PDB file of C-alpha atoms in Angstrom:
ATOM      1  CA  ASP A  18      18.826 -17.595  49.002  1.00  0.00           C
ATOM      2  CA  SER A  19      18.877 -17.687  52.813  1.00  0.00           C
ATOM      3  CA  GLY A  20      22.635 -18.138  53.070  1.00  0.00           C
ATOM      4  CA  VAL A  21      22.244 -21.507  54.798  1.00  0.00           C
ATOM      5  CA  THR A  22      23.681 -24.381  52.789  1.00  0.00           C
ATOM      6  CA  GLN A  23      22.878 -28.052  53.079  1.00  0.00           C
ATOM      7  CA  THR A  24      24.410 -31.055  51.412  1.00  0.00           C
ATOM      8  CA  PRO A  25      23.507 -33.333  49.851  1.00  0.00           C
ATOM      9  CA  LYS A  26      20.287 -32.177  48.243  1.00  0.00           C
ATOM     10  CA  HIS A  27      19.014 -35.709  47.752  1.00  0.00           C
ATOM     11  CA  LEU A  28      19.996 -38.967  49.387  1.00  0.00           C
ATOM     12  CA  ILE A  29      18.704 -42.442  48.626  1.00  0.00           C
ATOM     13  CA  THR A  30      19.769 -45.274  50.859  1.00  0.00           C
ATOM     14  CA  ALA A  31      18.625 -48.637  52.148  1.00  0.00           C
ATOM     15  CA  THR A  32      17.140 -49.630  55.471  1.00  0.00           C
ATOM     16  CA  GLY A  33      19.701 -50.252  58.153  1.00  0.00           C
ATOM     17  CA  GLN A  34      22.220 -47.854  56.687  1.00  0.00           C
ATOM     18  CA  ARG A  35      23.746 -44.724  58.199  1.00  0.00           C
ATOM     19  CA  VAL A  36      23.903 -41.279  56.597  1.00  0.00           C
ATOM     20  CA  THR A  37      25.300 -37.868  57.468  1.00  0.00           C
ATOM     21  CA  LEU A  38      23.643 -34.618  56.523  1.00  0.00           C
ATOM     22  CA  ARG A  39      25.691 -31.458  56.530  1.00  0.00           C
ATOM     23  CA  CYS A  40      24.743 -27.854  57.186  1.00  0.00           C
ATOM     24  CA  SER A  41      26.634 -24.577  57.030  1.00  0.00           C
ATOM     25  CA  PRO A  42      24.913 -21.671  58.774  1.00  0.00           C
ATOM     26  CA  ARG A  43      24.721 -18.100  57.535  1.00  0.00           C
ATOM     27  CA  SER A  44      27.829 -16.077  58.160  1.00  0.00           C
ATOM     28  CA  GLY A  45      27.724 -14.756  61.719  1.00  0.00           C
ATOM     29  CA  ASP A  46      25.008 -17.095  62.952  1.00  0.00           C
ATOM     30  CA  LEU A  47      25.919 -19.117  66.020  1.00  0.00           C
ATOM     31  CA  SER A  48      22.821 -21.293  66.313  1.00  0.00           C
ATOM     32  CA  VAL A  49      22.002 -24.245  64.121  1.00  0.00           C
ATOM     33  CA  TYR A  50      18.694 -26.079  64.234  1.00  0.00           C
ATOM     34  CA  TRP A  51      17.579 -29.320  62.639  1.00  0.00           C
ATOM     35  CA  TYR A  52      13.989 -30.010  61.612  1.00  0.00           C
ATOM     36  CA  GLN A  53      12.302 -32.970  59.997  1.00  0.00           C
ATOM     37  CA  GLN A  54       9.393 -32.572  57.599  1.00  0.00           C
ATOM     38  CA  SER A  55       7.315 -35.643  56.845  1.00  0.00           C
ATOM     39  CA  LEU A  56       3.819 -36.095  55.496  1.00  0.00           C
ATOM     40  CA  ASP A  57       2.435 -37.603  58.675  1.00  0.00           C
ATOM     41  CA  GLN A  58       4.296 -35.543  61.304  1.00  0.00           C
ATOM     42  CA  GLY A  59       4.620 -32.202  59.554  1.00  0.00           C
ATOM     43  CA  LEU A  60       7.541 -29.955  60.482  1.00  0.00           C
ATOM     44  CA  GLN A  61       9.148 -31.095  63.719  1.00  0.00           C
ATOM     45  CA  PHE A  62      12.051 -29.649  65.654  1.00  0.00           C
ATOM     46  CA  LEU A  63      14.833 -32.125  66.283  1.00  0.00           C
ATOM     47  CA  ILE A  64      17.740 -30.377  67.958  1.00  0.00           C
ATOM     48  CA  GLN A  65      19.557 -27.061  68.367  1.00  0.00           C
ATOM     49  CA  TYR A  66      23.211 -26.234  68.822  1.00  0.00           C
ATOM     50  CA  TYR A  67      24.550 -22.878  69.893  1.00  0.00           C
ATOM     51  CA  ASN A  68      28.221 -22.109  69.472  1.00  0.00           C
ATOM     52  CA  GLY A  69      29.168 -25.759  69.625  1.00  0.00           C
ATOM     53  CA  GLU A  70      26.970 -26.752  72.542  1.00  0.00           C
ATOM     54  CA  GLU A  71      23.670 -28.594  72.476  1.00  0.00           C
ATOM     55  CA  ARG A  72      21.013 -26.105  73.545  1.00  0.00           C
ATOM     56  CA  ALA A  73      17.620 -27.685  73.010  1.00  0.00           C
ATOM     57  CA  LYS A  74      16.294 -31.065  72.084  1.00  0.00           C
ATOM     58  CA  GLY A  75      13.006 -32.046  70.529  1.00  0.00           C
ATOM     59  CA  ASN A  76      11.605 -35.405  69.530  1.00  0.00           C
ATOM     60  CA  ILE A  77      14.873 -36.670  68.177  1.00  0.00           C
ATOM     61  CA  LEU A  78      15.223 -40.433  67.993  1.00  0.00           C
ATOM     62  CA  GLU A  79      18.112 -42.124  69.777  1.00  0.00           C
ATOM     63  CA  ARG A  80      19.278 -43.396  66.386  1.00  0.00           C
ATOM     64  CA  PHE A  81      19.846 -39.778  65.384  1.00  0.00           C
ATOM     65  CA  SER A  82      22.650 -37.581  66.634  1.00  0.00           C
ATOM     66  CA  ALA A  83      24.095 -34.222  65.747  1.00  0.00           C
ATOM     67  CA  GLN A  84      27.052 -32.026  66.467  1.00  0.00           C
ATOM     68  CA  GLN A  85      28.299 -28.544  65.730  1.00  0.00           C
ATOM     69  CA  PHE A  86      31.934 -28.086  64.911  1.00  0.00           C
ATOM     70  CA  PRO A  87      34.290 -25.212  65.828  1.00  0.00           C
ATOM     71  CA  ASP A  88      33.724 -23.632  62.401  1.00  0.00           C
ATOM     72  CA  LEU A  89      29.998 -23.727  63.284  1.00  0.00           C
ATOM     73  CA  HIS A  90      28.922 -26.117  60.594  1.00  0.00           C
ATOM     74  CA  SER A  91      26.742 -28.942  61.801  1.00  0.00           C
ATOM     75  CA  GLU A  92      26.142 -32.547  60.918  1.00  0.00           C
ATOM     76  CA  LEU A  93      23.097 -34.690  61.558  1.00  0.00           C
ATOM     77  CA  ASN A  94      23.807 -38.405  61.695  1.00  0.00           C
ATOM     78  CA  LEU A  95      20.994 -40.854  61.083  1.00  0.00           C
ATOM     79  CA  SER A  96      21.683 -44.524  61.724  1.00  0.00           C
ATOM     80  CA  SER A  97      19.847 -47.839  61.458  1.00  0.00           C
ATOM     81  CA  LEU A  98      17.578 -46.144  58.980  1.00  0.00           C
ATOM     82  CA  GLU A  99      13.976 -47.214  58.646  1.00  0.00           C
ATOM     83  CA  LEU A 100      11.444 -46.555  55.918  1.00  0.00           C
ATOM     84  CA  GLY A 101       9.725 -44.073  58.199  1.00  0.00           C
ATOM     85  CA  ASP A 102      12.839 -41.908  58.325  1.00  0.00           C
ATOM     86  CA  SER A 103      12.200 -40.838  54.748  1.00  0.00           C
ATOM     87  CA  ALA A 104      11.606 -37.116  54.973  1.00  0.00           C
ATOM     88  CA  LEU A 105      12.899 -33.673  54.149  1.00  0.00           C
ATOM     89  CA  TYR A 106      15.495 -32.592  56.694  1.00  0.00           C
ATOM     90  CA  PHE A 107      16.007 -28.884  57.140  1.00  0.00           C
ATOM     91  CA  CYS A 108      18.767 -27.019  58.817  1.00  0.00           C
ATOM     92  CA  ALA A 109      18.172 -23.468  60.014  1.00  0.00           C
ATOM     93  CA  SER A 110      20.403 -20.894  61.599  1.00  0.00           C
ATOM     94  CA  SER A 111      20.016 -17.762  63.668  1.00  0.00           C
ATOM     95  CA  VAL A 112      22.308 -15.190  65.236  1.00  0.00           C
ATOM     96  CA  GLY A 113      21.398 -15.776  68.849  1.00  0.00           C
ATOM     97  CA  ALA A 114      20.420 -18.697  71.012  1.00  0.00           C
ATOM     98  CA  ASP A 115      16.734 -18.112  71.465  1.00  0.00           C
ATOM     99  CA  LEU A 116      14.741 -15.365  69.876  1.00  0.00           C
ATOM    100  CA  GLY A 117      15.898 -14.619  66.404  1.00  0.00           C
ATOM    101  CA  GLU A 118      14.448 -15.401  63.051  1.00  0.00           C
ATOM    102  CA  GLN A 119      15.507 -18.806  61.877  1.00  0.00           C
ATOM    103  CA  TYR A 120      16.657 -18.914  58.280  1.00  0.00           C
ATOM    104  CA  PHE A 121      16.264 -22.254  56.606  1.00  0.00           C
ATOM    105  CA  GLY A 122      18.472 -24.071  54.168  1.00  0.00           C
ATOM    106  CA  PRO A 123      17.110 -25.785  51.044  1.00  0.00           C
ATOM    107  CA  GLY A 124      16.773 -29.129  52.818  1.00  0.00           C
ATOM    108  CA  THR A 125      18.027 -32.637  52.203  1.00  0.00           C
ATOM    109  CA  ARG A 126      15.485 -35.089  50.881  1.00  0.00           C
ATOM    110  CA  LEU A 127      16.190 -38.509  52.335  1.00  0.00           C
ATOM    111  CA  THR A 128      14.595 -41.566  50.793  1.00  0.00           C
ATOM    112  CA  VAL A 129      15.030 -44.884  52.572  1.00  0.00           C
ATOM    113  CA  THR A 130      14.205 -47.917  50.429  1.00  0.00           C
TER     114      THR A 130
ATOM    115  CA  ALA B  90       2.519 -26.622  75.897  1.00  0.00           C
ATOM    116  CA  GLN B  91       2.437 -24.691  72.678  1.00  0.00           C
ATOM    117  CA  LYS B  92       0.151 -25.341  69.779  1.00  0.00           C
ATOM    118  CA  VAL B  93      -0.444 -23.740  66.395  1.00  0.00           C
ATOM    119  CA  THR B  94      -3.570 -24.471  64.414  1.00  0.00           C
ATOM    120  CA  GLN B  95      -4.000 -23.740  60.740  1.00  0.00           C
ATOM    121  CA  ALA B  96      -7.474 -25.028  60.089  1.00  0.00           C
ATOM    122  CA  GLN B  97      -7.438 -24.408  56.354  1.00  0.00           C
ATOM    123  CA  THR B  98      -5.761 -27.275  54.565  1.00  0.00           C
ATOM    124  CA  GLU B  99      -6.014 -25.822  51.088  1.00  0.00           C
ATOM    125  CA  ILE B 100      -7.297 -22.600  49.565  1.00  0.00           C
ATOM    126  CA  SER B 101      -7.788 -22.180  45.838  1.00  0.00           C
ATOM    127  CA  VAL B 102      -8.186 -18.744  44.291  1.00  0.00           C
ATOM    128  CA  VAL B 103      -8.084 -17.160  40.897  1.00  0.00           C
ATOM    129  CA  GLU B 104      -5.322 -14.688  40.213  1.00  0.00           C
ATOM    130  CA  LYS B 105      -5.953 -11.175  41.590  1.00  0.00           C
ATOM    131  CA  GLU B 106      -8.268 -12.420  44.323  1.00  0.00           C
ATOM    132  CA  ASP B 107      -7.325 -11.777  47.935  1.00  0.00           C
ATOM    133  CA  VAL B 108      -6.635 -14.729  50.188  1.00  0.00           C
ATOM    134  CA  THR B 109      -6.518 -14.826  53.984  1.00  0.00           C
ATOM    135  CA  LEU B 110      -4.776 -17.581  55.893  1.00  0.00           C
ATOM    136  CA  ASP B 111      -5.843 -18.208  59.458  1.00  0.00           C
ATOM    137  CA  CYS B 112      -3.507 -19.027  62.309  1.00  0.00           C
ATOM    138  CA  VAL B 113      -4.578 -19.638  65.895  1.00  0.00           C
ATOM    139  CA  TYR B 114      -2.006 -20.287  68.586  1.00  0.00           C
ATOM    140  CA  GLU B 115      -1.972 -21.500  72.173  1.00  0.00           C
ATOM    141  CA  THR B 116       0.623 -20.686  74.777  1.00  0.00           C
ATOM    142  CA  ARG B 117       0.661 -19.836  78.476  1.00  0.00           C
ATOM    143  CA  ASP B 118       3.642 -17.564  78.051  1.00  0.00           C
ATOM    144  CA  THR B 119       3.255 -13.813  77.937  1.00  0.00           C
ATOM    145  CA  THR B 120       6.391 -13.411  75.880  1.00  0.00           C
ATOM    146  CA  TYR B 121       6.445 -15.189  72.566  1.00  0.00           C
ATOM    147  CA  TYR B 122       7.088 -14.711  68.882  1.00  0.00           C
ATOM    148  CA  LEU B 123       4.970 -15.579  65.881  1.00  0.00           C
ATOM    149  CA  PHE B 124       6.261 -16.310  62.407  1.00  0.00           C
ATOM    150  CA  TRP B 125       5.073 -16.993  58.907  1.00  0.00           C
ATOM    151  CA  TYR B 126       7.085 -19.047  56.434  1.00  0.00           C
ATOM    152  CA  LYS B 127       6.431 -19.820  52.790  1.00  0.00           C
ATOM    153  CA  GLN B 128       7.309 -23.161  51.198  1.00  0.00           C
ATOM    154  CA  PRO B 129       7.079 -22.947  47.398  1.00  0.00           C
ATOM    155  CA  PRO B 130       7.005 -26.099  45.242  1.00  0.00           C
ATOM    156  CA  SER B 131      10.799 -26.070  45.123  1.00  0.00           C
ATOM    157  CA  GLY B 132      10.725 -27.023  48.805  1.00  0.00           C
ATOM    158  CA  GLU B 133      12.757 -24.410  50.649  1.00  0.00           C
ATOM    159  CA  LEU B 134      11.290 -22.551  53.632  1.00  0.00           C
ATOM    160  CA  VAL B 135      11.292 -18.808  53.195  1.00  0.00           C
ATOM    161  CA  PHE B 136      11.009 -16.506  56.207  1.00  0.00           C
ATOM    162  CA  LEU B 137       8.270 -13.892  55.795  1.00  0.00           C
ATOM    163  CA  ILE B 138       7.713 -12.188  59.138  1.00  0.00           C
ATOM    164  CA  ARG B 139       8.375 -12.307  62.869  1.00  0.00           C
ATOM    165  CA  ARG B 140       6.128 -10.551  65.380  1.00  0.00           C
ATOM    166  CA  ASN B 141       6.578 -10.399  69.145  1.00  0.00           C
ATOM    167  CA  SER B 142       3.731 -10.711  71.602  1.00  0.00           C
ATOM    168  CA  PHE B 143       3.994  -7.097  72.736  1.00  0.00           C
ATOM    169  CA  ASP B 144       3.535  -5.617  69.314  1.00  0.00           C
ATOM    170  CA  GLU B 145      -0.029  -5.876  68.084  1.00  0.00           C
ATOM    171  CA  GLN B 146       0.350  -3.439  65.260  1.00  0.00           C
ATOM    172  CA  ASN B 147      -0.686  -4.822  61.955  1.00  0.00           C
ATOM    173  CA  GLU B 148       2.007  -4.954  59.322  1.00  0.00           C
ATOM    174  CA  ILE B 149       1.984  -4.545  55.584  1.00  0.00           C
ATOM    175  CA  SER B 150       4.764  -5.494  53.210  1.00  0.00           C
ATOM    176  CA  GLY B 151       3.843  -5.052  49.580  1.00  0.00           C
ATOM    177  CA  ARG B 152       0.927  -7.371  48.830  1.00  0.00           C
ATOM    178  CA  TYR B 153       1.338  -9.132  52.181  1.00  0.00           C
ATOM    179  CA  SER B 154      -0.315  -8.044  55.394  1.00  0.00           C
ATOM    180  CA  TRP B 155      -0.593  -9.537  58.848  1.00  0.00           C
ATOM    181  CA  ASN B 156      -3.251  -9.102  61.493  1.00  0.00           C
ATOM    182  CA  PHE B 157      -2.180  -9.979  65.036  1.00  0.00           C
ATOM    183  CA  GLN B 158      -4.949 -10.125  67.668  1.00  0.00           C
ATOM    184  CA  LYS B 159      -3.954 -11.290  71.136  1.00  0.00           C
ATOM    185  CA  SER B 160      -7.577 -11.267  72.280  1.00  0.00           C
ATOM    186  CA  THR B 161      -8.367 -14.119  69.904  1.00  0.00           C
ATOM    187  CA  SER B 162      -4.833 -15.615  69.817  1.00  0.00           C
ATOM    188  CA  SER B 163      -4.724 -15.205  66.091  1.00  0.00           C
ATOM    189  CA  PHE B 164      -2.082 -14.108  63.627  1.00  0.00           C
ATOM    190  CA  ASN B 165      -3.706 -14.066  60.215  1.00  0.00           C
ATOM    191  CA  PHE B 166      -1.972 -13.476  56.906  1.00  0.00           C
ATOM    192  CA  THR B 167      -3.530 -11.877  53.842  1.00  0.00           C
ATOM    193  CA  ILE B 168      -2.184 -11.878  50.314  1.00  0.00           C
ATOM    194  CA  THR B 169      -3.755  -9.100  48.284  1.00  0.00           C
ATOM    195  CA  ALA B 170      -4.205  -9.421  44.527  1.00  0.00           C
ATOM    196  CA  SER B 171      -2.763 -12.929  44.478  1.00  0.00           C
ATOM    197  CA  GLN B 172      -0.417 -14.066  41.745  1.00  0.00           C
ATOM    198  CA  VAL B 173       0.512 -17.503  40.445  1.00  0.00           C
ATOM    199  CA  VAL B 174       3.903 -17.160  42.143  1.00  0.00           C
ATOM    200  CA  ASP B 175       2.096 -17.055  45.494  1.00  0.00           C
ATOM    201  CA  SER B 176       1.196 -20.719  45.071  1.00  0.00           C
ATOM    202  CA  ALA B 177       2.903 -22.416  47.996  1.00  0.00           C
ATOM    203  CA  VAL B 178       2.364 -23.910  51.413  1.00  0.00           C
ATOM    204  CA  TYR B 179       2.333 -21.298  54.138  1.00  0.00           C
ATOM    205  CA  PHE B 180       3.273 -22.147  57.702  1.00  0.00           C
ATOM    206  CA  CYS B 181       2.533 -20.241  60.857  1.00  0.00           C
ATOM    207  CA  ALA B 182       4.925 -20.893  63.737  1.00  0.00           C
ATOM    208  CA  LEU B 183       5.300 -20.017  67.422  1.00  0.00           C
ATOM    209  CA  LEU B 184       8.382 -19.513  69.568  1.00  0.00           C
ATOM    210  CA  ALA B 185       7.584 -19.289  73.275  1.00  0.00           C
ATOM    211  CA  THR B 186       9.593 -18.668  76.425  1.00  0.00           C
ATOM    212  CA  ASP B 187       9.617 -22.158  77.827  1.00  0.00           C
ATOM    213  CA  SER B 188      10.816 -23.624  74.577  1.00  0.00           C
ATOM    214  CA  TRP B 189      13.182 -21.030  73.246  1.00  0.00           C
ATOM    215  CA  GLY B 190      14.727 -22.088  69.992  1.00  0.00           C
ATOM    216  CA  LYS B 191      12.071 -24.634  69.138  1.00  0.00           C
ATOM    217  CA  LEU B 192       9.764 -23.344  66.473  1.00  0.00           C
ATOM    218  CA  GLN B 193       6.346 -24.946  66.818  1.00  0.00           C
ATOM    219  CA  PHE B 194       4.818 -25.108  63.356  1.00  0.00           C
ATOM    220  CA  GLY B 195       1.224 -25.387  62.276  1.00  0.00           C
ATOM    221  CA  ALA B 196       0.239 -27.986  59.697  1.00  0.00           C
ATOM    222  CA  GLY B 197       0.426 -25.482  56.880  1.00  0.00           C
ATOM    223  CA  THR B 198      -2.073 -24.152  54.349  1.00  0.00           C
ATOM    224  CA  GLN B 199      -1.645 -24.937  50.677  1.00  0.00           C
ATOM    225  CA  VAL B 200      -2.498 -21.930  48.507  1.00  0.00           C
ATOM    226  CA  VAL B 201      -3.221 -22.599  44.857  1.00  0.00           C
ATOM    227  CA  VAL B 202      -3.497 -19.582  42.588  1.00  0.00           C
ATOM    228  CA  THR B 203      -4.760 -20.252  39.093  1.00  0.00           C
ATOM    229  CA  PRO B 204      -4.491 -17.812  36.195  1.00  0.00           C
TER     230      PRO B 204
END
């Protein structure tokens, strides 16, 4: 158990819908990262927040957005969902902003039908 | 730009055999970190090791060992005396200076250990 929690574990929704994935980092960690794992793209970095501020951005679609709240939990919002958005979405956390080990949560499996 | 190559898609071994997973990385940075993660069938990503670019000492942790060679830009991982519980996908990843925070993952190597 990494100490990072993600909810829900599974999510099934229809195209065009909007969903919110939630992540709570390990106690003491200030950074939260979001990654997408799909069969065709592999594991891809989406976005990082550090202590409430956006710190780094990867290939995150404009339909996707995230935020980190004052209690450091984070939410990833996915809207206008397409079939291709079906994937495993991981949240990770680390103590610092840049260099530390990233500990991953169990993931949320999103299926868009 | 950073790149991590794991050329082996799948490796199948019989229990108690050793297995070595290759990882080759590309970066222009002199300061970087290399990682290995394990993804068992249950799906979670488990952190195994982090190594910085200035530390080329090999590391051993139980049945796991890592061989870091800057000269060949490789960070290989060996599982000694494999067990069925080692069956998983193993990912090598790179964290480099000009993209701090963004782990660049390889495609992963599926290890199948049969009794």
